[in-house]
Coordinates of C-alpha atoms in Angstrom, one line a residue:
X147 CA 7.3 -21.3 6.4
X148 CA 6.1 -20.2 2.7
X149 CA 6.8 -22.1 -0.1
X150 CA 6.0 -21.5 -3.7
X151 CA 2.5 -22.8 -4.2
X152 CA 1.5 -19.7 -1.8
X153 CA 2.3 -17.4 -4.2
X154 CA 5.6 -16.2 -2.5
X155 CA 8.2 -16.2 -4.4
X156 CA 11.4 -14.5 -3.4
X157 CA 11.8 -11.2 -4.0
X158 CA 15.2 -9.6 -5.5
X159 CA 15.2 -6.1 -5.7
X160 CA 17.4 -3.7 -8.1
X161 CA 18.8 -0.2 -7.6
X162 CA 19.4 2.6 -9.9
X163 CA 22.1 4.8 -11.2
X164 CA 24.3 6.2 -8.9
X165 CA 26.6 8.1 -10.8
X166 CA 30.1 7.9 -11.1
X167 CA 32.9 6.7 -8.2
X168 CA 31.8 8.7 -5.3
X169 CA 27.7 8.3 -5.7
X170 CA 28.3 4.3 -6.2
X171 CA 30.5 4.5 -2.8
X172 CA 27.9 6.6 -1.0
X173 CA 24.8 4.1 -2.5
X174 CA 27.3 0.6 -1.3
X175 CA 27.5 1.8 2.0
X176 CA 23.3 1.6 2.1
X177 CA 22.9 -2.4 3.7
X178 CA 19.3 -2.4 1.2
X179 CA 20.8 0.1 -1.3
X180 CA 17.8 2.4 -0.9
X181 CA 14.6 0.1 -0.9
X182 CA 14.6 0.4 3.3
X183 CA 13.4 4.2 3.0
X184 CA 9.7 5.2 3.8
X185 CA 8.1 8.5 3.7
X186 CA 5.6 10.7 5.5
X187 CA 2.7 12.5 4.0
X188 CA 0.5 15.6 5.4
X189 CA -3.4 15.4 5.5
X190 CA -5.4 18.0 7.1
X191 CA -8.4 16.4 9.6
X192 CA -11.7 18.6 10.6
X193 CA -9.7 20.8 12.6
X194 CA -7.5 22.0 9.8
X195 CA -4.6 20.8 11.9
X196 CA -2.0 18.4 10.2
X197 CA -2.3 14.5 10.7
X198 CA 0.3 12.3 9.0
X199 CA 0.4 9.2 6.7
X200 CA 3.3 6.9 7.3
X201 CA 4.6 4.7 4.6
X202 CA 7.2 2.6 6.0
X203 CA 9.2 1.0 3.1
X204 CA 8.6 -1.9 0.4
X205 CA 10.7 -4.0 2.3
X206 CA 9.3 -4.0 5.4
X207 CA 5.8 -3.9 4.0
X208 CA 6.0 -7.1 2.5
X209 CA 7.1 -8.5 5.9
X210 CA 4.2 -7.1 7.9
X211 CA 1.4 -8.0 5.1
X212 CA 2.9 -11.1 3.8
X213 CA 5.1 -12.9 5.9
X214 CA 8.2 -12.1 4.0
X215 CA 11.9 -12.3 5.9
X216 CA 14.4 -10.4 5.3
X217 CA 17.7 -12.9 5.9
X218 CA 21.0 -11.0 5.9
X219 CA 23.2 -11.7 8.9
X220 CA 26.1 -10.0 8.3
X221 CA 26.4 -10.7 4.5
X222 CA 23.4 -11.8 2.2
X223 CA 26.0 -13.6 -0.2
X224 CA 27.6 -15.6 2.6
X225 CA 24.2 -16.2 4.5
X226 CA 22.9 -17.8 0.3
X227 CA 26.4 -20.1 0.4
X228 CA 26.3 -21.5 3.5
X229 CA 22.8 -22.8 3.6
X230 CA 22.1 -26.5 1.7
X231 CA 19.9 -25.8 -1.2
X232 CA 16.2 -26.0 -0.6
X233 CA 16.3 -24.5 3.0
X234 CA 15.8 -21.4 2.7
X235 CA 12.1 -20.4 2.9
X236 CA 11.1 -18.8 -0.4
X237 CA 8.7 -16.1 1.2
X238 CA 12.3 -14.3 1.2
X239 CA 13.5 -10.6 -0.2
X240 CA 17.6 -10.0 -1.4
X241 CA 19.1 -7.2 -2.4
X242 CA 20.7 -7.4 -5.6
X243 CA 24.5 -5.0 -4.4
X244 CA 25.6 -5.2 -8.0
X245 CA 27.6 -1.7 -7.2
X246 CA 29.8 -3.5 -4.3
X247 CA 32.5 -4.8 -7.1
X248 CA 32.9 -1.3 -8.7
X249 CA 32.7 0.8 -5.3
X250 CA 36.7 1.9 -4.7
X251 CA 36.1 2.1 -1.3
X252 CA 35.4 -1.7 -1.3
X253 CA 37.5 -2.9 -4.3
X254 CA 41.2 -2.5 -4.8
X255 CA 40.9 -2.1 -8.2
X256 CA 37.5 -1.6 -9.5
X257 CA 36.6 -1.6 -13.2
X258 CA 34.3 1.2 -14.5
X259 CA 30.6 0.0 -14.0
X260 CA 29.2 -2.2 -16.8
X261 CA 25.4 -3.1 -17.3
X262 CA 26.5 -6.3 -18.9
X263 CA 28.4 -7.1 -15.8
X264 CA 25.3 -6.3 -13.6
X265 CA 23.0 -8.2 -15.4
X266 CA 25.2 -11.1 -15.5
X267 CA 25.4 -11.0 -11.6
X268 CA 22.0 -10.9 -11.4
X269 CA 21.8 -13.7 -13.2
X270 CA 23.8 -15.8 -10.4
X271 CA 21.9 -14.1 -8.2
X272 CA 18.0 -15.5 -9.5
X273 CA 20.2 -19.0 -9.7
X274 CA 21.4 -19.3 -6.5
X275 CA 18.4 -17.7 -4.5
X276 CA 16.2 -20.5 -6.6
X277 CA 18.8 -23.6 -5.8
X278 CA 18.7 -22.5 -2.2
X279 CA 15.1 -21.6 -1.7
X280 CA 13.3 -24.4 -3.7
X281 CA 11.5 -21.8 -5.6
X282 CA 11.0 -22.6 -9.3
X283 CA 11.1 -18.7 -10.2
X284 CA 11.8 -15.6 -8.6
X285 CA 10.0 -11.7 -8.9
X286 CA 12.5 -9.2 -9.7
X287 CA 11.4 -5.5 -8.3
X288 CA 13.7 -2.8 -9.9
X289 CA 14.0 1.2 -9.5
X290 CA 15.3 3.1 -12.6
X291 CA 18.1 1.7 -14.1
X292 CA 17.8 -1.6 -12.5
X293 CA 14.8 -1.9 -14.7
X294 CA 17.4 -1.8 -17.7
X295 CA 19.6 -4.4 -15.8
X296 CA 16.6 -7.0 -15.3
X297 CA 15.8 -6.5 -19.1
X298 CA 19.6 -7.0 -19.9
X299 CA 19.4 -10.0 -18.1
X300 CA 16.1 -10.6 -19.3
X301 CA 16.6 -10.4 -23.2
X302 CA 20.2 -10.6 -23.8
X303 CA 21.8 -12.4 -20.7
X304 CA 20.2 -15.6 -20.2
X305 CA 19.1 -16.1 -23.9
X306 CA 23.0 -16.3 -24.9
X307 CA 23.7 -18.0 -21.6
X308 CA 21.3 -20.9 -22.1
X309 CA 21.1 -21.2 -25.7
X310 CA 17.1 -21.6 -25.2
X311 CA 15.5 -18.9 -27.0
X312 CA 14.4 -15.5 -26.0
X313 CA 11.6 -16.7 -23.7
X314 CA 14.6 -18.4 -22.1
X315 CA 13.6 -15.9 -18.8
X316 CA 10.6 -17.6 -18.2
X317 CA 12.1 -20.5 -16.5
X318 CA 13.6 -18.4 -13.7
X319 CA 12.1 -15.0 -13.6
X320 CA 8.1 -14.9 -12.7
X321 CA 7.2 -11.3 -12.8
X322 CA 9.1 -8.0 -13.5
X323 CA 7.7 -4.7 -11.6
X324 CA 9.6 -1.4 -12.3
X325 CA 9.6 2.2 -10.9
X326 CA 10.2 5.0 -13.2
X327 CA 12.6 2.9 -15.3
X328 CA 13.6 4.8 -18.7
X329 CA 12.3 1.8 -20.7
X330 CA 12.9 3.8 -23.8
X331 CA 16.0 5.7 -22.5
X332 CA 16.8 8.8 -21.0
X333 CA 15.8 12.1 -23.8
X334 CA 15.9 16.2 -22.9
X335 CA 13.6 18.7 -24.3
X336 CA 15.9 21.0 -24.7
X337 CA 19.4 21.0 -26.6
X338 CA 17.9 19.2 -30.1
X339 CA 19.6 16.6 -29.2
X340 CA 22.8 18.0 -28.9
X341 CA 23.1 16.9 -25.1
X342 CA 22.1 13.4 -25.8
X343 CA 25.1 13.2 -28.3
X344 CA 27.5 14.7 -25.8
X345 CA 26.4 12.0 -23.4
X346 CA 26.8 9.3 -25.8
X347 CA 30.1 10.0 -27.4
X348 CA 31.5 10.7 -24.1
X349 CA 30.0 8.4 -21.6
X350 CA 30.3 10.5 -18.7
X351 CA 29.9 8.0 -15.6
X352 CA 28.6 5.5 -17.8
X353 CA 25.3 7.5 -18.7
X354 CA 25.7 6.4 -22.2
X355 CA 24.0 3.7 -20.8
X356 CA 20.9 5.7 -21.2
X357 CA 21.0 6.0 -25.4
X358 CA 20.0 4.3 -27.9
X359 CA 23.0 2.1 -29.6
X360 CA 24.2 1.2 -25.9
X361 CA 20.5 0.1 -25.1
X362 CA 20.8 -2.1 -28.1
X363 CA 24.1 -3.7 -27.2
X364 CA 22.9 -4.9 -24.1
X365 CA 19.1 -5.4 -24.9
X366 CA 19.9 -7.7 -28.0
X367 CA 21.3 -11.2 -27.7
X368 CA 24.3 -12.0 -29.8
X369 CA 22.4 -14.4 -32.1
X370 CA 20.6 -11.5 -33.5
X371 CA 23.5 -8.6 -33.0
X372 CA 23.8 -6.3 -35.9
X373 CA 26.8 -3.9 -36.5
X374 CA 24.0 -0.6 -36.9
X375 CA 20.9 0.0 -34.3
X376 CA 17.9 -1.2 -36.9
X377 CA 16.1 1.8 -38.1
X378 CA 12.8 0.3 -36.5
X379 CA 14.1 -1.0 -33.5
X380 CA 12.3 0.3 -30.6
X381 CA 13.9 0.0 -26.9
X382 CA 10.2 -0.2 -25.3
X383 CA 9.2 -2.9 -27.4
X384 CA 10.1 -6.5 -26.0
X385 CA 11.2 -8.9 -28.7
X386 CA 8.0 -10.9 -30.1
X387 CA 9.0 -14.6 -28.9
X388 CA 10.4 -13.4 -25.6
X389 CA 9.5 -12.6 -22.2
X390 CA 5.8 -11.5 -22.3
X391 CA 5.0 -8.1 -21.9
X392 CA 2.2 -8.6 -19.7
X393 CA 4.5 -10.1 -16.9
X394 CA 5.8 -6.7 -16.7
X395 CA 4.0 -4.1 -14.8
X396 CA 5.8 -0.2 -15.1
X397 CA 4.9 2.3 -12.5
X398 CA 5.6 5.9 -14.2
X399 CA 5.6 9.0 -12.2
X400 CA 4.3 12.3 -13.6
X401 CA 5.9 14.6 -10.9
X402 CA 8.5 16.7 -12.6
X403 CA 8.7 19.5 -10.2
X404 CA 10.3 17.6 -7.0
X405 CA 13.4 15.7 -8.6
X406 CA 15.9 18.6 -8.8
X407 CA 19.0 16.8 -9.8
X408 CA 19.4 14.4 -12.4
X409 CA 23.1 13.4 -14.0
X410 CA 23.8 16.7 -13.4
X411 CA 21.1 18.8 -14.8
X412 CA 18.1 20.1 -13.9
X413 CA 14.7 18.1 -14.3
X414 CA 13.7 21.5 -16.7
X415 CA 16.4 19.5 -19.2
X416 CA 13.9 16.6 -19.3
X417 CA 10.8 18.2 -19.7
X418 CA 7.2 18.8 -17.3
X419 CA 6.1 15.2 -19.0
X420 CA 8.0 13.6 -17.2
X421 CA 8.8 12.2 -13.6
X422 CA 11.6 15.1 -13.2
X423 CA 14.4 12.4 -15.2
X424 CA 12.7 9.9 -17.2
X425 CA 9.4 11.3 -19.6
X426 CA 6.8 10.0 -19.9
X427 CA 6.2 7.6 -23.0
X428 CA 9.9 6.1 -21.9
X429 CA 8.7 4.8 -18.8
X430 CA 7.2 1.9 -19.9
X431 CA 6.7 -1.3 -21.8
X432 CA 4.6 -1.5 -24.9
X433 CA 1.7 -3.4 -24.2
X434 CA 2.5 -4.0 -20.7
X435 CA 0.3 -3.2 -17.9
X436 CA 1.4 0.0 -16.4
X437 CA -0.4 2.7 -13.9
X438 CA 0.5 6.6 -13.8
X439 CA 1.0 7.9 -10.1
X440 CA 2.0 11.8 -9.2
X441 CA 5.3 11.1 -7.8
X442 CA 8.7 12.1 -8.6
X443 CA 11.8 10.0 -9.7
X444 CA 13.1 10.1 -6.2
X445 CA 13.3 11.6 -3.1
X446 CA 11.5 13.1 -0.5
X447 CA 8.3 12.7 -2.9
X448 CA 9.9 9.6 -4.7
X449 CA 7.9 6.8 -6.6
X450 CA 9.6 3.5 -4.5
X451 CA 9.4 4.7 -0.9
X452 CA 5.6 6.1 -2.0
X453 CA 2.2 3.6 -0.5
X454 CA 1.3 4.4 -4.2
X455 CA 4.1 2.1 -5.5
X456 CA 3.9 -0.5 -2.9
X457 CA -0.3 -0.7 -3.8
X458 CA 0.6 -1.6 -7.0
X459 CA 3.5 -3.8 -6.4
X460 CA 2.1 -5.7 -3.7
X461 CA -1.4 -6.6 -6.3
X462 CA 0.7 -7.3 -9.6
X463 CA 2.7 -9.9 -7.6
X464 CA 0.0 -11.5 -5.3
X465 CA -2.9 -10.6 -7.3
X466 CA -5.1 -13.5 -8.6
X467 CA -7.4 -11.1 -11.0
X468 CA -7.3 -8.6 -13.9
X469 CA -9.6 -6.0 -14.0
X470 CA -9.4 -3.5 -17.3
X471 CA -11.7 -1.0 -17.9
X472 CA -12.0 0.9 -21.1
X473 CA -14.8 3.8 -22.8
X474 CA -16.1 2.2 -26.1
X475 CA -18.6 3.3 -28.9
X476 CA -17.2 6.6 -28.4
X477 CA -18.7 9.0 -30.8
X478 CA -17.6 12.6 -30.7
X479 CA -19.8 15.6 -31.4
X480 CA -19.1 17.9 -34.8
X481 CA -16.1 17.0 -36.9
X482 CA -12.3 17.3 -38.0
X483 CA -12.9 20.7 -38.8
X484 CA -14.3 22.2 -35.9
X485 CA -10.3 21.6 -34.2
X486 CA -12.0 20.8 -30.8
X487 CA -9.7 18.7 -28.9
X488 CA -11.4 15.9 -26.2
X489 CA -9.5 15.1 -22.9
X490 CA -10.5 12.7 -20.4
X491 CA -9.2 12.5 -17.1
X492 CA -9.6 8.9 -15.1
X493 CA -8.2 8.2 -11.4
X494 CA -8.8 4.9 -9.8
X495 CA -9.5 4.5 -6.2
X496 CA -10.0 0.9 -3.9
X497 CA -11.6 1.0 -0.8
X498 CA -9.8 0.8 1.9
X499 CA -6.5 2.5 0.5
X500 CA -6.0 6.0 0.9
X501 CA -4.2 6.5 -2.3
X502 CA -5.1 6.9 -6.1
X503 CA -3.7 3.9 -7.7
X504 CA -3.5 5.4 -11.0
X505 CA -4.0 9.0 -12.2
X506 CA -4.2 11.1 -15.6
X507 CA -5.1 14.5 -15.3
X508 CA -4.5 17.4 -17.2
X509 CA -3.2 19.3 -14.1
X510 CA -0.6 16.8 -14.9
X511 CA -0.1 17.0 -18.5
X512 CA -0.9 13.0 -19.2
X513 CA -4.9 13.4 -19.8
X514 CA -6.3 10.5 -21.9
X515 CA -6.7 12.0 -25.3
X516 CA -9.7 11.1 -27.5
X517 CA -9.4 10.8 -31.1
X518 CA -11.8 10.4 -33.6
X519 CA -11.8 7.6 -35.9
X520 CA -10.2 8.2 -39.4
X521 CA -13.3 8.0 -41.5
X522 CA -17.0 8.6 -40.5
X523 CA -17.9 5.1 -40.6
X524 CA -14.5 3.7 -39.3
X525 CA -15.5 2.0 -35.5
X526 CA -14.6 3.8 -32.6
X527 CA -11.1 2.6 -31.2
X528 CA -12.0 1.1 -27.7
X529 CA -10.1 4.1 -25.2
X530 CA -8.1 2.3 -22.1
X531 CA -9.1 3.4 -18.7
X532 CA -7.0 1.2 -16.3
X533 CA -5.5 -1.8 -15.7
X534 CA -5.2 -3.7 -12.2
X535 CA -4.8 -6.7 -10.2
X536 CA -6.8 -7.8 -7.4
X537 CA -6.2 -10.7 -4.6
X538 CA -9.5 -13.1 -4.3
X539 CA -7.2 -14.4 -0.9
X540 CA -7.2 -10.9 0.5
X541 CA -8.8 -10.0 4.0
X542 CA -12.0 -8.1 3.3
X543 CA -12.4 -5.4 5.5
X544 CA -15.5 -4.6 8.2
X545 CA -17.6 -1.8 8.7
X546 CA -19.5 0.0 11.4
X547 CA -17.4 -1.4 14.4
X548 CA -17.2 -5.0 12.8
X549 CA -21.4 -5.2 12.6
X550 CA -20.9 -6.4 9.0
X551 CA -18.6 -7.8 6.9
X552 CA -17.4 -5.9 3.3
X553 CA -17.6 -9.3 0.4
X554 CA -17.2 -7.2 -2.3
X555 CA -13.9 -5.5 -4.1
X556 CA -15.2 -1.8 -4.9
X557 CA -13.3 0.3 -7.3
X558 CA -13.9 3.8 -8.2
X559 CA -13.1 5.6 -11.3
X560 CA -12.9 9.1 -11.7
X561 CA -13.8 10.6 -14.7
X562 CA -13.8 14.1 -16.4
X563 CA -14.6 15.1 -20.0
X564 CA -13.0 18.1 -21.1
X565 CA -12.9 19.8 -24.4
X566 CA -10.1 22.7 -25.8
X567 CA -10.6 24.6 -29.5
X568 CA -7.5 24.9 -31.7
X569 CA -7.4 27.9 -34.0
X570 CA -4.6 28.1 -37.0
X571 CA -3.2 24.8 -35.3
X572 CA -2.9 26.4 -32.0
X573 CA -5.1 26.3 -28.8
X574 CA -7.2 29.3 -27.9
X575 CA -8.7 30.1 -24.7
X576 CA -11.3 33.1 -25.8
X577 CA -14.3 30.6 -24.7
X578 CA -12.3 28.4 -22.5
X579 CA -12.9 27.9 -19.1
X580 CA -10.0 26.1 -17.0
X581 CA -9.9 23.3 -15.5
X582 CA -13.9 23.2 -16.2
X583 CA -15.6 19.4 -17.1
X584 CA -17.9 19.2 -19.9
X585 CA -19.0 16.5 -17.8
X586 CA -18.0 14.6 -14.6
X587 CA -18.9 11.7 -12.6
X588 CA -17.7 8.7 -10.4
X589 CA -18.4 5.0 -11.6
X590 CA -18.6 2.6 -8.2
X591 CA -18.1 -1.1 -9.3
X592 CA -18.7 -3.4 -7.1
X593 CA -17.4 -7.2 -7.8
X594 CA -17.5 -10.4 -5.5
X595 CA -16.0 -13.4 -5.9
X596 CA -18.0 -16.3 -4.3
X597 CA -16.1 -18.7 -2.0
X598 CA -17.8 -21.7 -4.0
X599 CA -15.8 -21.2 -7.0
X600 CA -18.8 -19.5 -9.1
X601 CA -18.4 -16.7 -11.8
X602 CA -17.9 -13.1 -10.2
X603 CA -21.2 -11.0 -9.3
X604 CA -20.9 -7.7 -10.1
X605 CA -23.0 -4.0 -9.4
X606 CA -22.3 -1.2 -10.6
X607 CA -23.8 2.7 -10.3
X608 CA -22.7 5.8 -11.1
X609 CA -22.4 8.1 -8.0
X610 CA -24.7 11.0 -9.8
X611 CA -27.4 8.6 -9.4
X612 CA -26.9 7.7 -5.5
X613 CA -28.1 10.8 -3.7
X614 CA -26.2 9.5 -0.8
X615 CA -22.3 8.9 0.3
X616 CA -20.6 6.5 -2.0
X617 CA -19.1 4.8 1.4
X618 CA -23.5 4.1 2.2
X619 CA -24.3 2.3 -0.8
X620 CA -24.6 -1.2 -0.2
X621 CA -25.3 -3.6 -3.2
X622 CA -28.4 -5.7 -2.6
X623 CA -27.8 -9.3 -3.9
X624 CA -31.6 -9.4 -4.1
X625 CA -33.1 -5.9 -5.5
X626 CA -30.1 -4.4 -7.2
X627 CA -29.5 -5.5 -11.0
X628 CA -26.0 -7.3 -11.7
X629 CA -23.8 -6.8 -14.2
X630 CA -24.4 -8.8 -17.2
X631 CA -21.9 -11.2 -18.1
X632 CA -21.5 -10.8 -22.2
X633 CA -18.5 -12.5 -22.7
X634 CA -19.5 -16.5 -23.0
X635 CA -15.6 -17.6 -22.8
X636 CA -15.1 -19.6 -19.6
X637 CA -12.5 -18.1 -17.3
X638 CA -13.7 -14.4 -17.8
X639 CA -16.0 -12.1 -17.5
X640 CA -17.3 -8.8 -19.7
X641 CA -20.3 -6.0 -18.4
X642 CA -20.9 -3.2 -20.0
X643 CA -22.0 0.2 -18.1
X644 CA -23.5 2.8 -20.2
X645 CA -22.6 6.8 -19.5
X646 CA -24.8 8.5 -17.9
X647 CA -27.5 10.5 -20.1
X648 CA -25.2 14.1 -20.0
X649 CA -22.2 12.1 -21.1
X650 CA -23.6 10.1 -24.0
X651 CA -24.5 13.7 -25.5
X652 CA -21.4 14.4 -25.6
X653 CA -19.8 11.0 -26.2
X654 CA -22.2 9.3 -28.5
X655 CA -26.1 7.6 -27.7
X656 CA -23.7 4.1 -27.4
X657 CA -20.5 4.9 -25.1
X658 CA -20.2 3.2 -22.2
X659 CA -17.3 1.6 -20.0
X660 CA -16.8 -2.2 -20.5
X661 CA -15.3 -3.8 -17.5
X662 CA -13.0 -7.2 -18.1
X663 CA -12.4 -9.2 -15.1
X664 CA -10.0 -13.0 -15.8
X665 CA -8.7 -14.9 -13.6
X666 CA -5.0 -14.7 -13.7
X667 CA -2.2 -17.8 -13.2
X668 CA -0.7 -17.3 -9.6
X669 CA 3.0 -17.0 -9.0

């Protein structure tokens, strides 16, 4: 049986929008509203002949690699109630069927769908899963809109509920992960903003939901209520003295081109910068950790039933260490006024996974853009790379029929450098050449955590400089140089990795790629 000091914490997962009367009927008649669905993916092996990939679903994923149960017996409500609190082992996952009291096929008289109402169920929900489990918090997983609900919950629900502040949360809610949730609402490229008015004023099946004065209705608690949305406020920014940011982690999709159908219109309404519903620079809290994948709101190619998502879920909730990596001392050839424009495109790959983890590419249309500082002598802003979360606990693989064991953690990060002119304000192609690096390379970082609580060992080489397969390289504890730890604070751990020679020409004599590894609280 789990209990909390493993880390496992129950898990209460939260669906999306369904649309009106007949889409929330169709989604209550789902016993895991969704979250059960996996998907299949196509690879090609040395034959050329197709070999498959097959994700089975974040549900029963957490059961096979962490023990989780999923405990409904006919009715997960019924199953909570009956039970004496405490009992219940918290390595647990619910469903959160907020849609059940507003389905007319289940309700004699249902009300129109409220967000308010939702969160507030929720609410009981976390409450009663935490009396009857023992737990002393929960992690709350949440696709879309259910991101919306959790932050209603989050910043306006229990805040006025309790009376304790706006960090209220933090006594019952652990961590917060979210798929492709419109943190900053729903916007459409097209219409100037004609269609987002339509949608507000009228509140077709409750997709009002989606703009900004209903966002700040239910984001802001009545304490701090006023009659007008601020000027400033900002829906992706979490209130100051609330639930930190960095307990959040937002998964945002960049695959526009296989969600067809969103509220009724095509993902072309929403724009290519965008997961085919929500856009980009929506999906996401500010400064909280977050990690770009190529996948689509939902669907065949969707972002929750992707291994993508579950890679990332599984380490932000179990994961012990924070790894960020960012290019400093950048400092960009020519000037202001020779328009070029600098692009750099990063993917992040662990061993053992056979998915990217996090991607920007320009093939994408999120590249990493570059800028130069304001003045000539202003420092070079620090560029982030990527953010993740690793598991010290975690099984390390073998290799070479179990002849020796893997102890490190090795990342990969893909990097390309490209550069586009600008003429009048404008791009021009007359000496571009697409899709074509000004320089490329792979950084392999090696880290390992010793098992008698010492500071991480880290190596580091960049793949140009290997002459073999990345997968031969072995670290040698005794001839390879480790990273140097410049960061004298206890509990962390800084290296710096300068570019290759053909990248600091075009990045600066001092760029290089600082690497921050800190231990992290567990669950």
């Amino acid at each position: 049986m789990g209990d909390a000091a493993d880390g496992r914490l129950p898990v209460i997962y939260v669906r999306g929008f369904a649309g009106g009367p007949s889409g929330i009927s169709s989604a209550v008649d789902d016993p895991f509203y969704g979250f059960n669905e996996g998907s299949v993916q196509v690879r090609v092996d040395d034959t050329d002949r197709p070999t498959f990939h097959q994700f089975e679903s974040p549900l029963l994923r957490l059961m096979i690699d962490h023990g989780y149960q999923l405990l409904v017996q006919g009715n997960q409500r019924g199953y909570l109630d009956q039970r004496d609190d405490g009992t219940i082992d918290p390595a647990t996952i619910w469903v959160h069927r907020f849609y059940d009291e507003f389905a007319p096929t289940l309700t004699k008289d249902p009300n129109p769908f409220s967000i308010e109402r939702a969160a507030q169920s929720l609410f009981d929900l976390v409450r009663l899963v935490c009396r009857k489990t023992g737990a002393p918090r929960v992690f709350l997983v949440a696709h879309s809109m259910g991101g919306l609900v959790v932050r209603a919950m989050i910043q306006k629900t229990i805040p006025d509920a309790t009376g304790a502040g706006p960090a209220a949360a933090t006594d019952f809610v652990d961590r917060v992960f979210t798929y492709a949730t419109p943190h900053g609402g729903i916007e459409f490229s097209m219409g100037f903003g004609a269609i987002e008015k339509l949608r507000d004023l009228t509140g077709v099946a409750g997709a009002d939901m989606f703009g900004p004065e209903r966002m700040y209705r239910y984001l802001t608690p009545e304490a701090s209520m006023q009659a007008e949305v601020p000027a400033d406020w900002d829906a992706t920014r979490m209130p100051d003295d609330g639930f930190p940011p960095d307990r959040i982690f937002c998964l945002v999709g960049t695959n526009s081109s296989d969600y067809s159908v969103a509220l009724g219109l095509s993902s072309r309404a929403v724009g290519a910068r965008s997961d085919g519903l929500v856009q980009l620079e929506n999906a996401y809290v500010q400064d909280a950790p977050r990690a770009l994948v190529h996948r689509s709101h939902s669907g065949r190619f969707g972002i929750v039933n992707s291994e993508e998502g579950y890679q990332n879920l599984q380490r932000f909730l179990f994961g012990d260490v924070e790894v960020r990596a960012q290019l400093t001392d950048v400092h960009l050839p020519g000037t202001e006024q020779d328009d070029t424009v600098w692009q750099l495109e990063a993917a992040l790959s662990i061993r053992g996974l056979p998915v990217v983890l996090h991607e920007q590419s320009t093939a994408h249309l999120c590249p990493i853009q570059i800028e130069r500082p304001r003045t000539a002598d202003a420092a070079a802003t620090p560029v982030p790379l990527v953010r993740t979360f690793l598991s010290t606990r975690a099984t390390r693989p073998t290799v070479q029929g179990g002849e020796r064991e893997v102890t490190t953690m090795r990342h990969v990060l893909r990097l390309r450098l490209l550069s586009l002119r600008k003429q009048g304000g404008l791009l021009s192609f007359l000496d571009h050449l697409e899709q074509t690096a000004d320089w490329s390379d792979v950084l392999v970082v090696d880290i390992e955590f010793p098992q008698d609580g010492t500071p991480p060992r880290s190596w580091a080489v960049w793949s140009s400089a290997l002459g073999t397969a990345i997968r031969d390289w072995v670290p040698d504890a005794a001839t390879d140089e480790q990273l140097e730890d410049v960061d004298t604070a206890t509990g962390s751990w800084l290296a710096r990795i300068r570019l290759p020679v053909a990248a600091r020409e075009l990045l600066g004599r001092d760029a290089a790629i600082t690497v921050a590894v800190s231990g992290r609280t567990p669950a």
